[in-house]
Amino acid sequence: MQSKDMIRYLYLLFSISLLLPKGTRSFSPISISTRCPSSHVSASASNSSSRKHTRRISANLPNFSPSESLIPTEKEEIAKLIKKCAADRSISSKDIILLLEDLAHQKSTVSQTATQSFIDRNLVEGKFELVFSSAVAGIPFFGKILDGYMPNREIITFDFDSKEMSLVVELLPFLPTIDIYGTGLKWAEENAVLEYTVKGKEKASPSQWDILFADDDVVAARSSVTGLNVIRRLS
């Protein structure tokens, strides 16, 4: 088995673990937070971490300043960086996670009206390929090799008219796909969050995607299951 196939096989085990009840998982997906915005982290520690990681991405995003209101120039540069992540996978997991964490922080501080005008439901509807996930970045050992980028092809579709979500996970060539379906898909316009219930897991809490960025080409969001994700539009 080639090294790429081995990585895909291990990721297969990881993907299956996401479908199991939490009490039966051998490990849980790890959502990495470089900003550590939680209340139990001191402000000085958080600011120190932000300054440290800001220096790391200064070459790609010279005007980026976490925890401050984003000016138009910064928004354009962040959009370029997210698109570059989706297009050629050249942005490191630490950099893209930092950006998405800061977008989440910015979103939590804006008014509902501003959120409504920033993200339109039509930008989230359609068929997408999952490119980056902080859950992948958090896989022991192999997360560093993959750097958060998907080793396989996963296609997710959001159809608000039929209120359905579908996820097709392609793994090793000789294995069938894993097909996951969600029902009751709905869009909360007031906070730009989509929600659905995974078939077969009706007793579990609904899965949510908190949309942090969206345009005609890419969407960035925090999933309640797989952490920070970047997906690129297929149709």
mmCIF file of C-alpha atoms in Angstrom:
data_model
loop_
_atom_site.group_PDB
_atom_site.id
_atom_site.type_symbol
_atom_site.label_atom_id
_atom_site.label_comp_id
_atom_site.label_asym_id
_atom_site.label_seq_id
_atom_site.Cartn_x
_atom_site.Cartn_y
_atom_site.Cartn_z
ATOM 1 C CA MET A 1 0.000 0.000 0.000
ATOM 2 C CA GLN A 2 1.421 3.351 -1.043
ATOM 3 C CA SER A 3 1.848 6.115 1.522
ATOM 4 C CA LYS A 4 -1.009 8.137 -0.026
ATOM 5 C CA ASP A 5 -3.319 5.126 0.208
ATOM 6 C CA MET A 6 -2.245 4.561 3.807
ATOM 7 C CA ILE A 7 -3.156 8.140 4.674
ATOM 8 C CA ARG A 8 -6.520 7.727 2.960
ATOM 9 C CA TYR A 9 -7.113 4.482 4.859
ATOM 10 C CA LEU A 10 -6.402 6.157 8.190
ATOM 11 C CA TYR A 11 -8.631 9.037 7.203
ATOM 12 C CA LEU A 12 -11.335 6.466 6.395
ATOM 13 C CA LEU A 13 -11.173 5.307 10.009
ATOM 14 C CA PHE A 14 -11.343 8.915 11.129
ATOM 15 C CA SER A 15 -14.372 9.634 8.909
ATOM 16 C CA ILE A 16 -16.197 6.558 10.188
ATOM 17 C CA SER A 17 -15.533 7.673 13.757
ATOM 18 C CA LEU A 18 -17.484 10.868 13.054
ATOM 19 C CA LEU A 19 -20.549 8.765 12.285
ATOM 20 C CA LEU A 20 -20.407 6.865 15.565
ATOM 21 C CA PRO A 21 -22.066 8.015 18.780
ATOM 22 C CA LYS A 22 -19.680 10.115 20.838
ATOM 23 C CA GLY A 23 -19.402 7.526 23.583
ATOM 24 C CA THR A 24 -18.068 4.878 21.165
ATOM 25 C CA ARG A 25 -15.434 6.950 19.365
ATOM 26 C CA SER A 26 -11.816 6.039 19.954
ATOM 27 C CA PHE A 27 -10.968 9.701 19.479
ATOM 28 C CA SER A 28 -12.795 12.909 18.717
ATOM 29 C CA PRO A 29 -12.121 15.373 15.904
ATOM 30 C CA ILE A 30 -9.885 18.155 17.126
ATOM 31 C CA SER A 31 -10.817 21.729 16.354
ATOM 32 C CA ILE A 32 -7.665 23.813 16.595
ATOM 33 C CA SER A 33 -7.946 27.365 17.886
ATOM 34 C CA THR A 34 -4.891 29.534 17.521
ATOM 35 C CA ARG A 35 -6.622 32.585 18.939
ATOM 36 C CA CYS A 36 -7.978 30.892 22.102
ATOM 37 C CA PRO A 37 -10.858 33.363 22.499
ATOM 38 C CA SER A 38 -12.476 31.452 25.376
ATOM 39 C CA SER A 39 -13.148 33.353 28.550
ATOM 40 C CA HIS A 40 -10.880 31.146 30.650
ATOM 41 C CA VAL A 41 -7.818 32.302 28.716
ATOM 42 C CA SER A 42 -6.336 35.519 29.994
ATOM 43 C CA ALA A 43 -6.440 38.573 27.751
ATOM 44 C CA SER A 44 -2.679 38.946 27.867
ATOM 45 C CA ALA A 45 -2.129 35.333 26.798
ATOM 46 C CA SER A 46 -4.622 35.699 23.935
ATOM 47 C CA ASN A 47 -3.046 38.949 22.727
ATOM 48 C CA SER A 48 0.423 37.415 22.903
ATOM 49 C CA SER A 49 -0.728 34.425 20.827
ATOM 50 C CA SER A 50 -2.407 36.709 18.267
ATOM 51 C CA ARG A 51 0.729 38.825 17.860
ATOM 52 C CA LYS A 52 2.853 35.706 17.462
ATOM 53 C CA HIS A 53 0.691 34.219 14.708
ATOM 54 C CA THR A 54 0.172 37.573 13.024
ATOM 55 C CA ARG A 55 3.916 37.780 12.413
ATOM 56 C CA ARG A 56 3.789 34.343 10.793
ATOM 57 C CA ILE A 57 1.252 35.414 8.173
ATOM 58 C CA SER A 58 2.628 38.909 7.610
ATOM 59 C CA ALA A 59 4.206 37.896 4.306
ATOM 60 C CA ASN A 60 0.833 36.788 2.914
ATOM 61 C CA LEU A 61 -1.365 39.373 4.597
ATOM 62 C CA PRO A 62 0.689 42.453 5.559
ATOM 63 C CA ASN A 63 -2.262 44.600 6.678
ATOM 64 C CA PHE A 64 -3.993 41.955 8.794
ATOM 65 C CA SER A 65 -4.667 43.036 12.389
ATOM 66 C CA PRO A 66 -6.624 40.564 14.570
ATOM 67 C CA SER A 67 -9.246 41.730 17.065
ATOM 68 C CA GLU A 68 -9.759 45.056 15.275
ATOM 69 C CA SER A 69 -12.518 46.103 12.881
ATOM 70 C CA LEU A 70 -11.672 44.929 9.384
ATOM 71 C CA ILE A 71 -11.178 47.737 6.910
ATOM 72 C CA PRO A 72 -12.125 47.128 3.239
ATOM 73 C CA THR A 73 -8.513 46.475 2.241
ATOM 74 C CA GLU A 74 -8.197 43.746 4.854
ATOM 75 C CA LYS A 75 -11.462 42.139 3.760
ATOM 76 C CA GLU A 76 -10.184 41.935 0.209
ATOM 77 C CA GLU A 77 -6.892 40.408 1.319
ATOM 78 C CA ILE A 78 -8.624 37.873 3.551
ATOM 79 C CA ALA A 79 -10.876 36.891 0.640
ATOM 80 C CA LYS A 80 -7.799 36.409 -1.567
ATOM 81 C CA LEU A 81 -6.131 34.233 1.064
ATOM 82 C CA ILE A 82 -9.192 32.023 1.557
ATOM 83 C CA LYS A 83 -9.560 31.652 -2.195
ATOM 84 C CA LYS A 84 -5.869 30.752 -2.499
ATOM 85 C CA CYS A 85 -6.364 28.108 0.170
ATOM 86 C CA ALA A 86 -9.193 26.596 -1.877
ATOM 87 C CA ALA A 87 -7.446 26.995 -5.235
ATOM 88 C CA ASP A 88 -3.925 25.654 -4.700
ATOM 89 C CA ARG A 89 -3.740 24.564 -1.032
ATOM 90 C CA SER A 90 -0.661 26.691 -0.483
ATOM 91 C CA ILE A 91 -1.745 28.425 2.741
ATOM 92 C CA SER A 92 -0.613 26.698 5.940
ATOM 93 C CA SER A 93 -3.183 25.317 8.347
ATOM 94 C CA LYS A 94 -1.975 27.654 11.097
ATOM 95 C CA ASP A 95 -2.480 30.703 8.890
ATOM 96 C CA ILE A 96 -5.910 29.774 7.577
ATOM 97 C CA ILE A 97 -7.136 28.747 11.044
ATOM 98 C CA LEU A 98 -5.956 32.067 12.441
ATOM 99 C CA LEU A 99 -7.863 33.954 9.752
ATOM 100 C CA LEU A 100 -11.050 31.955 10.245
ATOM 101 C CA GLU A 101 -10.873 32.292 14.019
ATOM 102 C CA ASP A 102 -10.567 36.049 13.620
ATOM 103 C CA LEU A 103 -13.511 36.144 11.205
ATOM 104 C CA ALA A 104 -15.520 34.235 13.819
ATOM 105 C CA HIS A 105 -14.491 36.800 16.412
ATOM 106 C CA GLN A 106 -15.462 39.651 14.104
ATOM 107 C CA LYS A 107 -18.824 38.044 13.369
ATOM 108 C CA SER A 108 -19.598 37.699 17.065
ATOM 109 C CA THR A 109 -19.143 41.442 17.536
ATOM 110 C CA VAL A 110 -21.205 42.783 14.627
ATOM 111 C CA SER A 111 -24.919 43.493 14.682
ATOM 112 C CA GLN A 112 -27.512 41.190 13.171
ATOM 113 C CA THR A 113 -28.191 43.716 10.429
ATOM 114 C CA ALA A 114 -24.539 43.744 9.396
ATOM 115 C CA THR A 115 -24.454 39.938 9.318
ATOM 116 C CA GLN A 116 -27.538 39.829 7.074
ATOM 117 C CA SER A 117 -26.019 42.232 4.565
ATOM 118 C CA PHE A 118 -22.689 40.384 4.537
ATOM 119 C CA ILE A 119 -23.773 36.798 3.755
ATOM 120 C CA ASP A 120 -26.542 35.837 1.356
ATOM 121 C CA ARG A 121 -28.133 32.371 1.478
ATOM 122 C CA ASN A 122 -27.649 31.934 -2.274
ATOM 123 C CA LEU A 123 -23.866 32.006 -1.750
ATOM 124 C CA VAL A 124 -24.122 28.926 0.471
ATOM 125 C CA GLU A 125 -26.576 26.912 -1.628
ATOM 126 C CA GLY A 126 -25.212 24.463 -4.191
ATOM 127 C CA LYS A 127 -22.590 21.744 -4.609
ATOM 128 C CA PHE A 128 -19.130 22.167 -3.040
ATOM 129 C CA GLU A 129 -15.902 20.250 -2.543
ATOM 130 C CA LEU A 130 -14.447 20.197 0.952
ATOM 131 C CA VAL A 131 -10.858 21.450 0.691
ATOM 132 C CA PHE A 132 -9.680 22.244 4.210
ATOM 133 C CA SER A 133 -10.759 21.173 7.702
ATOM 134 C CA SER A 134 -9.244 21.882 11.100
ATOM 135 C CA ALA A 135 -10.435 18.397 12.092
ATOM 136 C CA VAL A 136 -7.969 16.971 9.564
ATOM 137 C CA ALA A 137 -5.246 19.280 10.866
ATOM 138 C CA GLY A 138 -5.902 17.863 14.325
ATOM 139 C CA ILE A 139 -5.435 14.187 13.419
ATOM 140 C CA PRO A 140 -2.433 12.894 15.403
ATOM 141 C CA PHE A 141 0.755 12.751 13.290
ATOM 142 C CA PHE A 142 -0.974 12.686 9.887
ATOM 143 C CA GLY A 143 -2.556 16.056 10.524
ATOM 144 C CA LYS A 144 0.863 17.657 10.185
ATOM 145 C CA ILE A 145 1.531 15.818 6.936
ATOM 146 C CA LEU A 146 -1.822 16.767 5.434
ATOM 147 C CA ASP A 147 -1.675 20.284 6.946
ATOM 148 C CA GLY A 148 -5.462 20.350 7.192
ATOM 149 C CA TYR A 149 -6.107 19.634 3.501
ATOM 150 C CA MET A 150 -8.351 16.766 2.469
ATOM 151 C CA PRO A 151 -6.504 13.643 1.247
ATOM 152 C CA ASN A 152 -9.660 12.461 -0.486
ATOM 153 C CA ARG A 153 -12.610 13.967 -2.314
ATOM 154 C CA GLU A 154 -15.705 14.944 -0.330
ATOM 155 C CA ILE A 155 -18.665 16.592 -2.048
ATOM 156 C CA ILE A 156 -21.267 18.388 0.045
ATOM 157 C CA THR A 157 -24.523 19.794 -1.312
ATOM 158 C CA PHE A 158 -26.898 22.213 0.385
ATOM 159 C CA ASP A 159 -30.381 22.343 -1.170
ATOM 160 C CA PHE A 160 -32.646 24.711 0.724
ATOM 161 C CA ASP A 161 -35.637 24.143 -1.564
ATOM 162 C CA SER A 162 -35.733 20.428 -0.724
ATOM 163 C CA LYS A 163 -34.377 21.106 2.780
ATOM 164 C CA GLU A 164 -31.677 18.492 2.310
ATOM 165 C CA MET A 165 -27.928 18.145 2.738
ATOM 166 C CA SER A 166 -25.906 15.401 1.105
ATOM 167 C CA LEU A 167 -22.263 14.462 1.638
ATOM 168 C CA VAL A 168 -20.475 11.988 -0.616
ATOM 169 C CA VAL A 169 -17.136 10.805 0.794
ATOM 170 C CA GLU A 170 -14.793 9.182 -1.736
ATOM 171 C CA LEU A 171 -12.014 7.156 -0.118
ATOM 172 C CA LEU A 172 -9.851 4.392 -1.561
ATOM 173 C CA PRO A 173 -10.503 3.549 -5.250
ATOM 174 C CA PHE A 174 -11.716 0.017 -4.474
ATOM 175 C CA LEU A 175 -14.097 1.066 -1.713
ATOM 176 C CA PRO A 176 -17.662 2.341 -2.129
ATOM 177 C CA THR A 177 -18.411 5.926 -1.208
ATOM 178 C CA ILE A 178 -19.799 6.897 2.163
ATOM 179 C CA ASP A 179 -23.071 8.742 1.596
ATOM 180 C CA ILE A 180 -24.406 10.930 4.393
ATOM 181 C CA TYR A 181 -27.737 12.710 4.204
ATOM 182 C CA GLY A 182 -29.243 15.485 6.281
ATOM 183 C CA THR A 183 -32.874 16.535 6.520
ATOM 184 C CA GLY A 184 -34.629 19.643 7.743
ATOM 185 C CA LEU A 185 -31.978 21.929 6.261
ATOM 186 C CA LYS A 186 -32.731 25.510 7.204
ATOM 187 C CA TRP A 187 -31.038 28.881 7.071
ATOM 188 C CA ALA A 188 -31.033 31.346 9.972
ATOM 189 C CA GLU A 189 -30.784 34.701 8.250
ATOM 190 C CA GLU A 190 -30.288 36.633 11.476
ATOM 191 C CA ASN A 191 -26.912 34.987 12.192
ATOM 192 C CA ALA A 192 -25.954 33.266 8.897
ATOM 193 C CA VAL A 193 -26.078 29.727 10.289
ATOM 194 C CA LEU A 194 -27.365 26.663 8.448
ATOM 195 C CA GLU A 195 -28.628 23.627 10.329
ATOM 196 C CA TYR A 196 -29.688 20.065 9.482
ATOM 197 C CA THR A 197 -30.247 16.692 11.136
ATOM 198 C CA VAL A 198 -28.146 13.766 9.938
ATOM 199 C CA LYS A 199 -30.242 10.767 8.939
ATOM 200 C CA GLY A 200 -29.797 7.968 11.427
ATOM 201 C CA LYS A 201 -28.765 10.401 14.164
ATOM 202 C CA GLU A 202 -32.111 12.038 14.813
ATOM 203 C CA LYS A 203 -31.628 11.846 18.577
ATOM 204 C CA ALA A 204 -28.383 13.817 18.390
ATOM 205 C CA SER A 205 -28.199 17.591 18.284
ATOM 206 C CA PRO A 206 -28.592 19.082 14.775
ATOM 207 C CA SER A 207 -25.381 19.796 12.886
ATOM 208 C CA GLN A 208 -24.662 23.466 12.309
ATOM 209 C CA TRP A 209 -22.468 25.453 9.956
ATOM 210 C CA ASP A 210 -21.726 28.967 11.171
ATOM 211 C CA ILE A 211 -20.875 30.796 7.948
ATOM 212 C CA LEU A 212 -17.860 33.083 8.352
ATOM 213 C CA PHE A 213 -17.184 34.015 4.719
ATOM 214 C CA ALA A 214 -18.926 33.368 1.415
ATOM 215 C CA ASP A 215 -18.685 34.586 -2.151
ATOM 216 C CA ASP A 216 -19.363 33.126 -5.597
ATOM 217 C CA ASP A 217 -16.393 30.741 -5.364
ATOM 218 C CA VAL A 218 -15.724 29.676 -1.775
ATOM 219 C CA VAL A 219 -17.355 29.351 1.633
ATOM 220 C CA ALA A 220 -15.621 29.292 5.009
ATOM 221 C CA ALA A 221 -17.496 28.121 8.085
ATOM 222 C CA ARG A 222 -17.261 26.575 11.517
ATOM 223 C CA SER A 223 -18.988 23.191 11.626
ATOM 224 C CA SER A 224 -20.281 21.885 14.940
ATOM 225 C CA VAL A 225 -18.829 18.475 13.960
ATOM 226 C CA THR A 226 -15.641 19.045 11.969
ATOM 227 C CA GLY A 227 -14.467 22.480 13.086
ATOM 228 C CA LEU A 228 -13.252 25.147 10.666
ATOM 229 C CA ASN A 229 -13.844 24.298 7.011
ATOM 230 C CA VAL A 230 -13.155 25.801 3.596
ATOM 231 C CA ILE A 231 -15.218 24.529 0.666
ATOM 232 C CA ARG A 232 -15.034 25.517 -3.009
ATOM 233 C CA ARG A 233 -18.029 25.734 -5.307
ATOM 234 C CA LEU A 234 -18.520 23.119 -8.020
ATOM 235 C CA SER A 235 -21.971 24.209 -9.174
#
